[in-house]
Structure formats: C-alpha cells, structure tokens
JSON list of C-alpha atoms in Angstrom, two decimals:
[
{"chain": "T", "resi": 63, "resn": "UNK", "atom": "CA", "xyz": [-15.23, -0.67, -25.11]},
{"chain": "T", "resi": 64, "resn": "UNK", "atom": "CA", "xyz": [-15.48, -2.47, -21.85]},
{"chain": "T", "resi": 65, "resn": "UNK", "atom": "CA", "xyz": [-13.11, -1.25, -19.39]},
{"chain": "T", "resi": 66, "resn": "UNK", "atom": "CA", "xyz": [-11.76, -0.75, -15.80]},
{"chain": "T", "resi": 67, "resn": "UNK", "atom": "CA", "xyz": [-9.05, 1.55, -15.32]},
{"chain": "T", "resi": 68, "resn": "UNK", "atom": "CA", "xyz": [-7.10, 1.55, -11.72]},
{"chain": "T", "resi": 69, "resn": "UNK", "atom": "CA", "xyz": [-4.70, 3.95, -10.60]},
{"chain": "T", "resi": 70, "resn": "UNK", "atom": "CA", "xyz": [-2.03, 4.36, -9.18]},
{"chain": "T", "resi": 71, "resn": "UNK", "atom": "CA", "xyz": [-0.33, 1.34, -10.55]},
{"chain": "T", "resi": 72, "resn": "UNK", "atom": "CA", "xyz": [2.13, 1.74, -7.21]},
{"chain": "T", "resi": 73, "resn": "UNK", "atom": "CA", "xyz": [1.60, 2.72, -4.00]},
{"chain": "T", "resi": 74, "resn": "UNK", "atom": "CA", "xyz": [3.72, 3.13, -0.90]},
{"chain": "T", "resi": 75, "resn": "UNK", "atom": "CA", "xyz": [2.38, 4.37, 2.79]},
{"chain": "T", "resi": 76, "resn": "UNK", "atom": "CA", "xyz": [4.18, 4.73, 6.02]},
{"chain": "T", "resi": 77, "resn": "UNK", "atom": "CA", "xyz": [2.84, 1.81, 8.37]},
{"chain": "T", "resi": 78, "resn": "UNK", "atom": "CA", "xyz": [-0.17, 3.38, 10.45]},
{"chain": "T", "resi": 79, "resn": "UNK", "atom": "CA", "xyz": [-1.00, 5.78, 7.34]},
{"chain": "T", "resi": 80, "resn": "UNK", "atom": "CA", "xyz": [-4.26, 5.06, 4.87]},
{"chain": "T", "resi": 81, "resn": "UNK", "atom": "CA", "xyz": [-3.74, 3.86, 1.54]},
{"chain": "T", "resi": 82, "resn": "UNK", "atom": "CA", "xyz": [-6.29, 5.06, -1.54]},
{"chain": "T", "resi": 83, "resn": "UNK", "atom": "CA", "xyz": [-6.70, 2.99, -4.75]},
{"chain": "T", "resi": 84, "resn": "UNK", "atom": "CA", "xyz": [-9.14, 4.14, -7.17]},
{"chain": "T", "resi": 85, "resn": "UNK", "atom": "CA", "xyz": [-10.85, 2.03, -10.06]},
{"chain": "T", "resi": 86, "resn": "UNK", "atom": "CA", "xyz": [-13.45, 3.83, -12.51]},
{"chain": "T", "resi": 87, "resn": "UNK", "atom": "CA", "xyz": [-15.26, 1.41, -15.19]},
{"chain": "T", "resi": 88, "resn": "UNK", "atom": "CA", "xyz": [-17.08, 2.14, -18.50]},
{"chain": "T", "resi": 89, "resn": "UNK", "atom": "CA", "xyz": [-20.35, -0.07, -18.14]},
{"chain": "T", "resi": 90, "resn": "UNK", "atom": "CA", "xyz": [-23.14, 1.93, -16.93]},
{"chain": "T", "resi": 91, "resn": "UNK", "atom": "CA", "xyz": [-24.78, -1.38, -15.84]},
{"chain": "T", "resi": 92, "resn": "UNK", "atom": "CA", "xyz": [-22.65, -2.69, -13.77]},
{"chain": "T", "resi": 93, "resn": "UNK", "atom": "CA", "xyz": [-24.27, -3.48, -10.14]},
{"chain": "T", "resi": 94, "resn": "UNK", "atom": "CA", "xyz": [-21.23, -5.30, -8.38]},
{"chain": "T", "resi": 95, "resn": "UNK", "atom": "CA", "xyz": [-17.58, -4.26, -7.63]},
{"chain": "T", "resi": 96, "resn": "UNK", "atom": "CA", "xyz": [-15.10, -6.56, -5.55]},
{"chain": "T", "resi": 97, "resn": "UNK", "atom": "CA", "xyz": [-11.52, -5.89, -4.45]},
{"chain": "T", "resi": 98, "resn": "UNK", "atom": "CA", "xyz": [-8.86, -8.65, -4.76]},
{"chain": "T", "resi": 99, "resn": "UNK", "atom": "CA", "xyz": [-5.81, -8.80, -2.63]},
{"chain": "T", "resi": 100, "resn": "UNK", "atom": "CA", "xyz": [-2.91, -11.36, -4.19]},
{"chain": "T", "resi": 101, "resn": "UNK", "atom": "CA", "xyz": [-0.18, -12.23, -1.82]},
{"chain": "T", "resi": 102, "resn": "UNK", "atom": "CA", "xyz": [3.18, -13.13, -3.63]},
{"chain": "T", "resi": 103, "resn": "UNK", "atom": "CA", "xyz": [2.74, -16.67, -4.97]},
{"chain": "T", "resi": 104, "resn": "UNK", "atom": "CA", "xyz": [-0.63, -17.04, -4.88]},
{"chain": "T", "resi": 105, "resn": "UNK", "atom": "CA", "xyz": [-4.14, -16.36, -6.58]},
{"chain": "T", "resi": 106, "resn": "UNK", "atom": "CA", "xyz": [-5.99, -13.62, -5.81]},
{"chain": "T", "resi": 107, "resn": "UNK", "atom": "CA", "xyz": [-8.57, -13.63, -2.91]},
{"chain": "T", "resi": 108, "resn": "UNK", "atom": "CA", "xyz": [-11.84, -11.06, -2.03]},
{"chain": "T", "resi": 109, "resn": "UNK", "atom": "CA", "xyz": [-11.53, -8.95, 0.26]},
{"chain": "T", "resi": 110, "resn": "UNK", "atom": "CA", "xyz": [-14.79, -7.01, 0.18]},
{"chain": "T", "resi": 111, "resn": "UNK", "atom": "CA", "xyz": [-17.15, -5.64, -2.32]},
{"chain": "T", "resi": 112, "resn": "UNK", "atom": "CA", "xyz": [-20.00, -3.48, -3.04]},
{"chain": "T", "resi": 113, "resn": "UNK", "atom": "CA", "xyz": [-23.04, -3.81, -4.93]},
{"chain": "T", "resi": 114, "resn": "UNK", "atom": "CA", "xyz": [-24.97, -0.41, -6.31]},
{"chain": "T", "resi": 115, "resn": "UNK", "atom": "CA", "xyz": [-27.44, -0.11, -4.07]},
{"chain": "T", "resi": 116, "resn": "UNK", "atom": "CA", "xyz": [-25.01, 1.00, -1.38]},
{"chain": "T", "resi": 117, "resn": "UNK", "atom": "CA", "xyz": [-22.83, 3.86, -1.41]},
{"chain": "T", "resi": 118, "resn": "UNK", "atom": "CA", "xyz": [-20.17, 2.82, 1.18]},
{"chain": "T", "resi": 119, "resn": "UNK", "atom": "CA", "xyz": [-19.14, -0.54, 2.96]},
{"chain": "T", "resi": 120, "resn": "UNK", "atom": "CA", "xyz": [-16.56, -1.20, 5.76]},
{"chain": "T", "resi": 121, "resn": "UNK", "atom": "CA", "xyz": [-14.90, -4.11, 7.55]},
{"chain": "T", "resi": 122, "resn": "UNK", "atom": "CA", "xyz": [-13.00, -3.50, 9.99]},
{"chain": "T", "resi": 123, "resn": "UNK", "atom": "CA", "xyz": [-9.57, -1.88, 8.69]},
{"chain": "T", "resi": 124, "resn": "UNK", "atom": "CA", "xyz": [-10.60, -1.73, 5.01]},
{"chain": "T", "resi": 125, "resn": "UNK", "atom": "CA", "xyz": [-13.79, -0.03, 3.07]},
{"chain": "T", "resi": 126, "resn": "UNK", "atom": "CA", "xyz": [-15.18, 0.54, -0.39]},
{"chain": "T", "resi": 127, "resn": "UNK", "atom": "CA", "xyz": [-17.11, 3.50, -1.23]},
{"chain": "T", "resi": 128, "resn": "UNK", "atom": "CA", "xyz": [-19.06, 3.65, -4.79]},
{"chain": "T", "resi": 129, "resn": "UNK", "atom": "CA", "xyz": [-20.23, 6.79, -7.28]},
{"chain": "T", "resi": 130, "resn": "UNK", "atom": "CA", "xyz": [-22.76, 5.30, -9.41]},
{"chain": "T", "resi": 131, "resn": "UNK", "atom": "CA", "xyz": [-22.73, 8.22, -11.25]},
{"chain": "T", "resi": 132, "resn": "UNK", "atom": "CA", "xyz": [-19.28, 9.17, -11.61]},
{"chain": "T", "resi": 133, "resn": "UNK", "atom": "CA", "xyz": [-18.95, 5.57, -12.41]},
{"chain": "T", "resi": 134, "resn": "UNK", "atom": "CA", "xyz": [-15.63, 5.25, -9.87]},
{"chain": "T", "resi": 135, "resn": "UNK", "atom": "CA", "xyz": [-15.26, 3.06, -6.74]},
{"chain": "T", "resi": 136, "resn": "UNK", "atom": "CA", "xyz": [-12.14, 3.15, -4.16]},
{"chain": "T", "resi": 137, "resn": "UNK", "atom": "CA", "xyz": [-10.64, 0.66, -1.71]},
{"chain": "T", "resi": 138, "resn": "UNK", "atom": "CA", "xyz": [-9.66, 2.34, 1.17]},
{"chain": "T", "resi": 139, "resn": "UNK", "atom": "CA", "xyz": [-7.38, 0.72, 3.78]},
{"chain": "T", "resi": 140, "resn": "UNK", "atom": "CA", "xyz": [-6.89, 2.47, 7.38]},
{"chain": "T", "resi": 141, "resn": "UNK", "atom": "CA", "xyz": [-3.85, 2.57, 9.90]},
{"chain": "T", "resi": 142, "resn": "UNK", "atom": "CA", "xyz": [-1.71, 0.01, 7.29]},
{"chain": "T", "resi": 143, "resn": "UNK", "atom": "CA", "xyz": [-0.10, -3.10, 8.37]},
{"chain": "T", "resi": 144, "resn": "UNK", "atom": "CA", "xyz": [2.90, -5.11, 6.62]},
{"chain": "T", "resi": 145, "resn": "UNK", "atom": "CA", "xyz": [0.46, -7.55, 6.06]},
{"chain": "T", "resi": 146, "resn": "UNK", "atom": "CA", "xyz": [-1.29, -5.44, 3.55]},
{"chain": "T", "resi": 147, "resn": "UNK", "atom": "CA", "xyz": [1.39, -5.04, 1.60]},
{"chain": "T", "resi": 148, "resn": "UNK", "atom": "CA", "xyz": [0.27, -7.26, -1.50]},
{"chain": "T", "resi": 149, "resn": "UNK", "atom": "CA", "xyz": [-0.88, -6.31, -5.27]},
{"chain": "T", "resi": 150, "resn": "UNK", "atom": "CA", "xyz": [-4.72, -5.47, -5.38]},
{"chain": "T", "resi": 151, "resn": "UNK", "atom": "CA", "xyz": [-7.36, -5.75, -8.03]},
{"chain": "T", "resi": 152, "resn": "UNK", "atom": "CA", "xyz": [-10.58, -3.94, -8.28]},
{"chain": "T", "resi": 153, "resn": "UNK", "atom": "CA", "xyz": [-12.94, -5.55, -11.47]},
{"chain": "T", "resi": 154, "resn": "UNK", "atom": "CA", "xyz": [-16.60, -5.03, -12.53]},
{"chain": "T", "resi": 155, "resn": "UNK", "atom": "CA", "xyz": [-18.91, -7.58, -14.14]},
{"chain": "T", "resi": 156, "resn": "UNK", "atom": "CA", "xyz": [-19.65, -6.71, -18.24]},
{"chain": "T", "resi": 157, "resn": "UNK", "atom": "CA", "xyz": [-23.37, -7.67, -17.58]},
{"chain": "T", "resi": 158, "resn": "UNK", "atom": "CA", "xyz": [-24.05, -8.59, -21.43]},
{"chain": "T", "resi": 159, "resn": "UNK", "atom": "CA", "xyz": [-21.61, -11.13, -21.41]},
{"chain": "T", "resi": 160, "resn": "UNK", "atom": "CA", "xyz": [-21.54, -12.93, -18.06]},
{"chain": "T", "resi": 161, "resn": "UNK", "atom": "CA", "xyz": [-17.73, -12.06, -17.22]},
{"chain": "T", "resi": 162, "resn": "UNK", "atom": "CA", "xyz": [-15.63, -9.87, -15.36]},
{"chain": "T", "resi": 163, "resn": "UNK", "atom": "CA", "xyz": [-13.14, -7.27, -16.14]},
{"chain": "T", "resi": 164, "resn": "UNK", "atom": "CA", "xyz": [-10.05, -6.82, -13.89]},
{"chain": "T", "resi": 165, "resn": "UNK", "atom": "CA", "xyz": [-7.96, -3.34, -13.23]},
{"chain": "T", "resi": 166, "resn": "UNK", "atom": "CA", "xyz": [-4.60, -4.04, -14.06]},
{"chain": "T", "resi": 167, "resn": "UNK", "atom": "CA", "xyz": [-3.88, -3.88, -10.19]},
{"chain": "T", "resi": 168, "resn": "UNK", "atom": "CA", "xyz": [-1.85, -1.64, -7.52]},
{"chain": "T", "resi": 169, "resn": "UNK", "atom": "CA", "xyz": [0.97, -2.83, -6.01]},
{"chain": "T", "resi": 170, "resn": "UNK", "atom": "CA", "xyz": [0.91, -1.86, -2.42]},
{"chain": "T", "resi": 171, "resn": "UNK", "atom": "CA", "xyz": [3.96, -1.40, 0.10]},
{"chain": "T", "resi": 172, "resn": "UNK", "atom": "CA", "xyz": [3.92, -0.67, 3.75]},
{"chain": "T", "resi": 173, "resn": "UNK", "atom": "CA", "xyz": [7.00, 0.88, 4.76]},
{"chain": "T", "resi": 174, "resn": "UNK", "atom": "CA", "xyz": [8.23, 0.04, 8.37]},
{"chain": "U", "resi": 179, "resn": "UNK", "atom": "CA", "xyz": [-13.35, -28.96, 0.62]},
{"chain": "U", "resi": 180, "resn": "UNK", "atom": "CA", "xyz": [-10.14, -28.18, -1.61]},
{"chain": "U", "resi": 181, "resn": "UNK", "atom": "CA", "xyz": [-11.55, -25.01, -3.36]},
{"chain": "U", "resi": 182, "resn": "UNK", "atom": "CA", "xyz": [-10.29, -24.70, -6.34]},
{"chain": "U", "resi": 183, "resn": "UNK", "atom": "CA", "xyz": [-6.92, -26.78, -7.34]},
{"chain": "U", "resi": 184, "resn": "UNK", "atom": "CA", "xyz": [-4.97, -26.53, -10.31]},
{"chain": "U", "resi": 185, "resn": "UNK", "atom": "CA", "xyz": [-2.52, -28.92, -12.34]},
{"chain": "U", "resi": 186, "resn": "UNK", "atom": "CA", "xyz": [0.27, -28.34, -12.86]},
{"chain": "U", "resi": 187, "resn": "UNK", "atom": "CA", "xyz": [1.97, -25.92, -10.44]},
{"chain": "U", "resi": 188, "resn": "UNK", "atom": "CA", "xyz": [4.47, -25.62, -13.17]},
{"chain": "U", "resi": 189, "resn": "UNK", "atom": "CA", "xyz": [5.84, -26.47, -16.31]},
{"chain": "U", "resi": 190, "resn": "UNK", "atom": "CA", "xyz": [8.65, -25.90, -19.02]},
{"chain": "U", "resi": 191, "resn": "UNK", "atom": "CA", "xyz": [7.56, -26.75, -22.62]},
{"chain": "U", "resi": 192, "resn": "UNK", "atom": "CA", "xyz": [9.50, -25.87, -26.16]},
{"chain": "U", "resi": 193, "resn": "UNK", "atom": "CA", "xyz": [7.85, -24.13, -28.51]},
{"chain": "U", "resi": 194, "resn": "UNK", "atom": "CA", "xyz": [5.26, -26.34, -30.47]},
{"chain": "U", "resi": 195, "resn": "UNK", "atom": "CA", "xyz": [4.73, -28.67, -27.72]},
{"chain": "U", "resi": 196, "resn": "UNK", "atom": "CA", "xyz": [0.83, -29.04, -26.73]},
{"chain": "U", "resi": 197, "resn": "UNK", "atom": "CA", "xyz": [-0.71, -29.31, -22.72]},
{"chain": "U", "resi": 198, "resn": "UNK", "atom": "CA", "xyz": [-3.32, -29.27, -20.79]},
{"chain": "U", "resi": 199, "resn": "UNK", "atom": "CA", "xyz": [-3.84, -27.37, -17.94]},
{"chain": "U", "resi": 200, "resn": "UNK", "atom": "CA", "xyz": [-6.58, -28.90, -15.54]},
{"chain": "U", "resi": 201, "resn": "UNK", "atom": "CA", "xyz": [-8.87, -27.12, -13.01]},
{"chain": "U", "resi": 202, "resn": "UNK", "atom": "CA", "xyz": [-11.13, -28.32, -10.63]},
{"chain": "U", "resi": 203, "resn": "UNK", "atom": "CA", "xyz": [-13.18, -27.18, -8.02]},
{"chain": "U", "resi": 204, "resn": "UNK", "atom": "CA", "xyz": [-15.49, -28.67, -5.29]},
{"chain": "U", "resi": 205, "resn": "UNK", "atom": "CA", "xyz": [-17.76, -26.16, -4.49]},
{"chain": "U", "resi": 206, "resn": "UNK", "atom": "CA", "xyz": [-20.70, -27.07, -7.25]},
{"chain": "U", "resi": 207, "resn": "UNK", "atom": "CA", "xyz": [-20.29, -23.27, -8.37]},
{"chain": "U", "resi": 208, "resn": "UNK", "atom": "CA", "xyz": [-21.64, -23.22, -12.14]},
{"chain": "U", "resi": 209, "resn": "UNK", "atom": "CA", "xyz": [-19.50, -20.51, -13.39]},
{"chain": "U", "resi": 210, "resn": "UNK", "atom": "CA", "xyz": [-15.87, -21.36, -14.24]},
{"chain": "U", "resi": 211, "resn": "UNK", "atom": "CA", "xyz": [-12.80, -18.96, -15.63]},
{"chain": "U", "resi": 212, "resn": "UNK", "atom": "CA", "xyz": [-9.31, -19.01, -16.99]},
{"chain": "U", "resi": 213, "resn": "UNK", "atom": "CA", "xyz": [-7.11, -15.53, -16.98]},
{"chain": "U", "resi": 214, "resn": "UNK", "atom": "CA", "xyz": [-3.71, -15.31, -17.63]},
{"chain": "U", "resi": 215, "resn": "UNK", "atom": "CA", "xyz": [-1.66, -12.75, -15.47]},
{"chain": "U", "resi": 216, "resn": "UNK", "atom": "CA", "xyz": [1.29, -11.12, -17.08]},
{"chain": "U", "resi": 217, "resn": "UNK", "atom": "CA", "xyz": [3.78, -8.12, -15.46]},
{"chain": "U", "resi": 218, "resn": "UNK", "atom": "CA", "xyz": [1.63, -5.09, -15.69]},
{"chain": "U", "resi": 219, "resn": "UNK", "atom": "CA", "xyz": [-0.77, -6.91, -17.34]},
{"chain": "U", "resi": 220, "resn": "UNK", "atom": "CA", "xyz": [-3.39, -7.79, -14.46]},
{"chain": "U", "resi": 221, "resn": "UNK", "atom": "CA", "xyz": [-5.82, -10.35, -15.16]},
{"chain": "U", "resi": 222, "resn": "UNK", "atom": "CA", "xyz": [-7.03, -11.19, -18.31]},
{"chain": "U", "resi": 223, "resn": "UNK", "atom": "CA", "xyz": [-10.01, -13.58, -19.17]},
{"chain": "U", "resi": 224, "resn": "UNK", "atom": "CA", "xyz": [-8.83, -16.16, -21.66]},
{"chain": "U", "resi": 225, "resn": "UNK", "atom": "CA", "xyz": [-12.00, -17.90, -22.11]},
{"chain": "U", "resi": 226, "resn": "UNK", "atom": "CA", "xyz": [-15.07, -19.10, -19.41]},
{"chain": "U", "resi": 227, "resn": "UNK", "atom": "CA", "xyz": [-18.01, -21.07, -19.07]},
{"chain": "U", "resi": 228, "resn": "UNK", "atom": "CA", "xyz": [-21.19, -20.66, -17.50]},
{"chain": "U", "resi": 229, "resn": "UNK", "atom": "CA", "xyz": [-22.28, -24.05, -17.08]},
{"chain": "U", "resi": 230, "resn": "UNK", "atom": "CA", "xyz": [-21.22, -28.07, -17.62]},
{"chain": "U", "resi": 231, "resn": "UNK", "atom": "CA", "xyz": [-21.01, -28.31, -21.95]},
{"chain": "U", "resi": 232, "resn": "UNK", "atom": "CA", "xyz": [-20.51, -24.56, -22.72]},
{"chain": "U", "resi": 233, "resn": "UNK", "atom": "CA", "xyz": [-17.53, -22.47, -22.91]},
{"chain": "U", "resi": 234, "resn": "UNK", "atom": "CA", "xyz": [-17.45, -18.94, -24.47]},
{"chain": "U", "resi": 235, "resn": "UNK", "atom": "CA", "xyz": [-14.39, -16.26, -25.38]},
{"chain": "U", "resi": 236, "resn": "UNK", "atom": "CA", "xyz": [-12.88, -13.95, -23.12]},
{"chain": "U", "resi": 237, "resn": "UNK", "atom": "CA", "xyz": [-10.65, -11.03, -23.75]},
{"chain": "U", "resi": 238, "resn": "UNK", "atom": "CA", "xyz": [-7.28, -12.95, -25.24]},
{"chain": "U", "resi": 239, "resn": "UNK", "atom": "CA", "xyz": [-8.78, -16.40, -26.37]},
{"chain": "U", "resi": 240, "resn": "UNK", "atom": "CA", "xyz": [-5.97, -16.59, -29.29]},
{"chain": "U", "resi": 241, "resn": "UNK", "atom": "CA", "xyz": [-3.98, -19.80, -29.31]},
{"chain": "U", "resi": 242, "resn": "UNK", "atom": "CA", "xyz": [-6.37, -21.57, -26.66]},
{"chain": "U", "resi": 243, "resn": "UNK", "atom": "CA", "xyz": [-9.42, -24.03, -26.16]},
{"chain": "U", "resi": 244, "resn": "UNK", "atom": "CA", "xyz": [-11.19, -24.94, -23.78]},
{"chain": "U", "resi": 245, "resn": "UNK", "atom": "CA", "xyz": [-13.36, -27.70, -22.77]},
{"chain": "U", "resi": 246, "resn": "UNK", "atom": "CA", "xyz": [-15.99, -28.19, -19.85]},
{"chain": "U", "resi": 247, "resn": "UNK", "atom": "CA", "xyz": [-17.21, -31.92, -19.89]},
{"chain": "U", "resi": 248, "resn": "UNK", "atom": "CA", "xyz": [-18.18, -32.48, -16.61]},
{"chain": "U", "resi": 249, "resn": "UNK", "atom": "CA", "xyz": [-19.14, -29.35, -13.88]},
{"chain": "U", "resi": 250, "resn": "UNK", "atom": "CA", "xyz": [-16.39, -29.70, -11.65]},
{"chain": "U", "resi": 251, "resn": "UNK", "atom": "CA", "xyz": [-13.57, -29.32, -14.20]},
{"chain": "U", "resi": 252, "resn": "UNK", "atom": "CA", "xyz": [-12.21, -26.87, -16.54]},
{"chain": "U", "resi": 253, "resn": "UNK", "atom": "CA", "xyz": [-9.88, -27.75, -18.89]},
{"chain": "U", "resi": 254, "resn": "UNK", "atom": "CA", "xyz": [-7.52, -25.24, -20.88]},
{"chain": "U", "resi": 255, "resn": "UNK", "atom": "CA", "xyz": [-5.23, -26.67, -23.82]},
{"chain": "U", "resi": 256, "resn": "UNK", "atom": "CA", "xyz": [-2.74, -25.09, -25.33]},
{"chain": "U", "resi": 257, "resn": "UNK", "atom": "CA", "xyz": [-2.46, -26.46, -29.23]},
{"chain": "U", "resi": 258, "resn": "UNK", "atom": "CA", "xyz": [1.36, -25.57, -30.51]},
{"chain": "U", "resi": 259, "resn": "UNK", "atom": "CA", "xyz": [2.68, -23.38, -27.68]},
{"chain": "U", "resi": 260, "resn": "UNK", "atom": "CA", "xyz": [4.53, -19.98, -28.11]},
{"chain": "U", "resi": 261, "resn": "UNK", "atom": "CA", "xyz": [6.98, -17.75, -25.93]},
{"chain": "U", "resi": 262, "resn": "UNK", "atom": "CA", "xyz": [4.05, -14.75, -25.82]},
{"chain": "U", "resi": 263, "resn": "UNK", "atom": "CA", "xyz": [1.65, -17.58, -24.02]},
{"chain": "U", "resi": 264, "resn": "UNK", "atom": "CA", "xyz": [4.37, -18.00, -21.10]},
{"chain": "U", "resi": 265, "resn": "UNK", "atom": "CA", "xyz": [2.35, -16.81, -18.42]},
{"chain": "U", "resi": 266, "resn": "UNK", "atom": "CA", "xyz": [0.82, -17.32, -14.99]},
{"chain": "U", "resi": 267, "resn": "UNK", "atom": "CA", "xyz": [-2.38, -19.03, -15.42]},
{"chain": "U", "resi": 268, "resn": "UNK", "atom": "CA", "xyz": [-5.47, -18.98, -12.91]},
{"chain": "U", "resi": 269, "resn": "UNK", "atom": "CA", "xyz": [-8.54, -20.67, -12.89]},
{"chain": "U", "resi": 270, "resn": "UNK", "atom": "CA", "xyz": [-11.55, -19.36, -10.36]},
{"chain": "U", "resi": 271, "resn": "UNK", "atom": "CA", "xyz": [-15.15, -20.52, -10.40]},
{"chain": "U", "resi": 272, "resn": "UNK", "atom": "CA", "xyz": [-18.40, -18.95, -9.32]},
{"chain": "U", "resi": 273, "resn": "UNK", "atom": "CA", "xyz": [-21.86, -19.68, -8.63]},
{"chain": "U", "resi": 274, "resn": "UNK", "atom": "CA", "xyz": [-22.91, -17.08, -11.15]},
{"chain": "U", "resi": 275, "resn": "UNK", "atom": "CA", "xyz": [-23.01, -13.97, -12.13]},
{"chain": "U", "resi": 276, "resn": "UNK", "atom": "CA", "xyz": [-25.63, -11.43, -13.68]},
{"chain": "U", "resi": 277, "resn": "UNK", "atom": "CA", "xyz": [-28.51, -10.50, -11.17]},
{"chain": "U", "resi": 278, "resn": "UNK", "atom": "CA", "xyz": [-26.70, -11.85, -8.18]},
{"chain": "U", "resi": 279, "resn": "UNK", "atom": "CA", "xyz": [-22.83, -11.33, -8.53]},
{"chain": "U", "resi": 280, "resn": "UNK", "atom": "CA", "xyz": [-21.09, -13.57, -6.69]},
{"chain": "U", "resi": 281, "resn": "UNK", "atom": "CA", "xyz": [-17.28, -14.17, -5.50]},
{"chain": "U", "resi": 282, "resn": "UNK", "atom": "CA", "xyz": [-14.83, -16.10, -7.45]},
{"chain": "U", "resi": 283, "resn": "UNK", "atom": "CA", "xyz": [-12.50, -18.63, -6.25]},
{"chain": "U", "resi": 284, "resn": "UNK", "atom": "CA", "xyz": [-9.30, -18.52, -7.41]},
{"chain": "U", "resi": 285, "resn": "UNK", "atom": "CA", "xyz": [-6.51, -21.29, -7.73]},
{"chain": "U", "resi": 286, "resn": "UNK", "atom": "CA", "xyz": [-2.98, -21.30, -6.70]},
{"chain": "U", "resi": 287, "resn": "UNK", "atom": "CA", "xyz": [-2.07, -21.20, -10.28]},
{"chain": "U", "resi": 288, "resn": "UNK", "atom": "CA", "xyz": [0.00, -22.68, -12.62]},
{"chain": "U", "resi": 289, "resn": "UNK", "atom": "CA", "xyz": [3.65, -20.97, -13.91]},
{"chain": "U", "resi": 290, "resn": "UNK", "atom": "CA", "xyz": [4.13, -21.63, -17.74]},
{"chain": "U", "resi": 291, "resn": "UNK", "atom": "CA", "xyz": [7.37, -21.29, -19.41]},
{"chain": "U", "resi": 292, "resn": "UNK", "atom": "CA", "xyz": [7.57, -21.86, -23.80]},
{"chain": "U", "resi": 293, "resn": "UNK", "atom": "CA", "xyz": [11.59, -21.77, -24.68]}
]
C-alpha cells in the first residue's frame, strides 16, 4: 500500500556535527518530496523540498538529495545548531488520490 | 494575512459529547486538510478537500465528517466523541497538488482531550 517509511525515529548530534534522516516511499509516481520541521507547540512548517527532476537541493545549512530509483530521499542538516533541534517530517504526494503521506517523523536533539 | 488559524486551541469534552473544530485560511489556496498527530504516530490525514463543496477520505476518517461550504473554511465534526480520538489536530491548506505540488500551510492546532 501507500507508504513512507522514515528512520531513525531519534536522533542526537553533537552541536557543529551533521545530522542524516532518511525517508524511502512506495509510489513510483511520486514527483515531489518536502521536509517539515515542527517546533514544540506548534504545526509543522517546510523547510525545503525536492521535486524529481533534480537529484540534490541545498539552502544554506540544510539539503535534500533524491534516488528516483532507489525510491529514498534524505534531509541533511550541516554544522547543527540548538535551533534545529525540533521533530521533522519527510512525506510524498499519493498522486492517484490528491493527498499526502507523512513519515512518522525524527525527533532531533542537538547536544551542547 | 493570518495563514491558516484554527478554533479552538483547546478543549476538554466527555465521552459522547459532539464539536466542531473550525479552520480557516486566507490565502485562496484550493486544497484543504485535517491530520491528527498522535505520540509516534506522525501525521495522519483524517479527511481533505480539493475544492469549495467536496471533501474526500483520508487515511483514519472513522468517527469524523467533514464539511467545506465556503473556500476559506474547513470544518471537522466530531459526532459522539471517544478517548482513542483525543488527539492533536491540524489543519493546512494548499493551492494544489498533482502536476504542480505545492506547500501546505499548517495551523497552530487544536489539543483535544475525551474523558
């Protein structure tokens, strides 16, 4: 069935050090892939995304990188801040039905 | 521009009780969503709609409707309320989705607790 799968469900880097989240998804058609970051107490918020004709994207600290093939995608965040300590989501769009599927999200802690 | 507000922020209701939970958003986007986020859970689509008079199921519509009269607001109702539907509910919009994906907009959302 329709699914998105994200690992690892927690996460913990030394400030300064890169943090790796991984999401791989079962719908061959999918063409876009966004990244949520939720801060406690509120709703989630983008924070970059990808769409399938590119294989990597970066914004300053933070990047994506996509294998069509392999069907995965990462977030990848560089030199960590306790600011990006939050929970984050990756999701694909189910293209027959108009909606997206969410990963079930990492929990991210920078550690001072 | 408000984004996308939602109403309640929170709200204690015995088991049986009916609400509704409103959402509204001022950005004209067509597309408009309700998940539920539970411990471990992530985000799961309750039910959506992808324009003003339609709604459709998502992945846990069970014990929910759902009404979009006018474009700007989403509406989510809960009939006879149970402990499993305490929850934290969002609401996000979108222009649309399908050929050109497109960010959603998420609320602040709303904490629900059924005794």
């Amino acid at each position: 069935g329709e699914n998105v799968e994200q690992h690892p469900s927690t996460l913990s880097v030394q400030e300064g050090d890169s943090a790796v989240i991984k999401c791989t998804y079962s719908d061959s058609a999918s063409n876009y892939f966004p990244w949520y970051k939720q801060e406690l107490g509120k709703g989630p918020q983008l924070i970059i995304d990808i769409r399938s004709n590119v294989g990597e994207k970066k914004d300053q600290r933070i990047a994506v990188t996509l294998n069509k093939t392999a069907k995965h995608f990462s977030l990848h965040i560089t030199e960590t801040q306790p600011e990006d300590s939050a929970v984050y989501f990756c999701a694909a769009p189910m293209n027959r039905d108009d909606k997206i599927i969410f990963g079930k999200g990492t929990r991210l802690h920078i550690l001072p | 521009n408000a984004g996308v507000t939602q109403t309640p922020k929170f709200r204690v209701l015995k088991t049986g009780q009916s609400m509704t939970l409103l959402c509204a958003q001022d950005m004209n986007h067509e597309y408009m969503y309700w998940y539920r986020q539970d411990p471990g859970m992530g985000l799961r689509l309750i039910h959506y709609s992808v324009g003003e008079g339609t709604t459709a199921k998502g992945e846990v519509p069970d014990g929910y409707n759902v009404s979009r009269l006018k474009k700007q607001n989403f509406l989510l109702g809960l009939e006879s309320a149970a402990p499993s539907q305490t929850s934290v509910y969002f609401c996000a919009s979108s222009y649309i989705l399908g050929a050109d994906q497109e960010t959603q907009y998420f609320g602040p959302g709303t904490r629900l607790l059924v005794l």
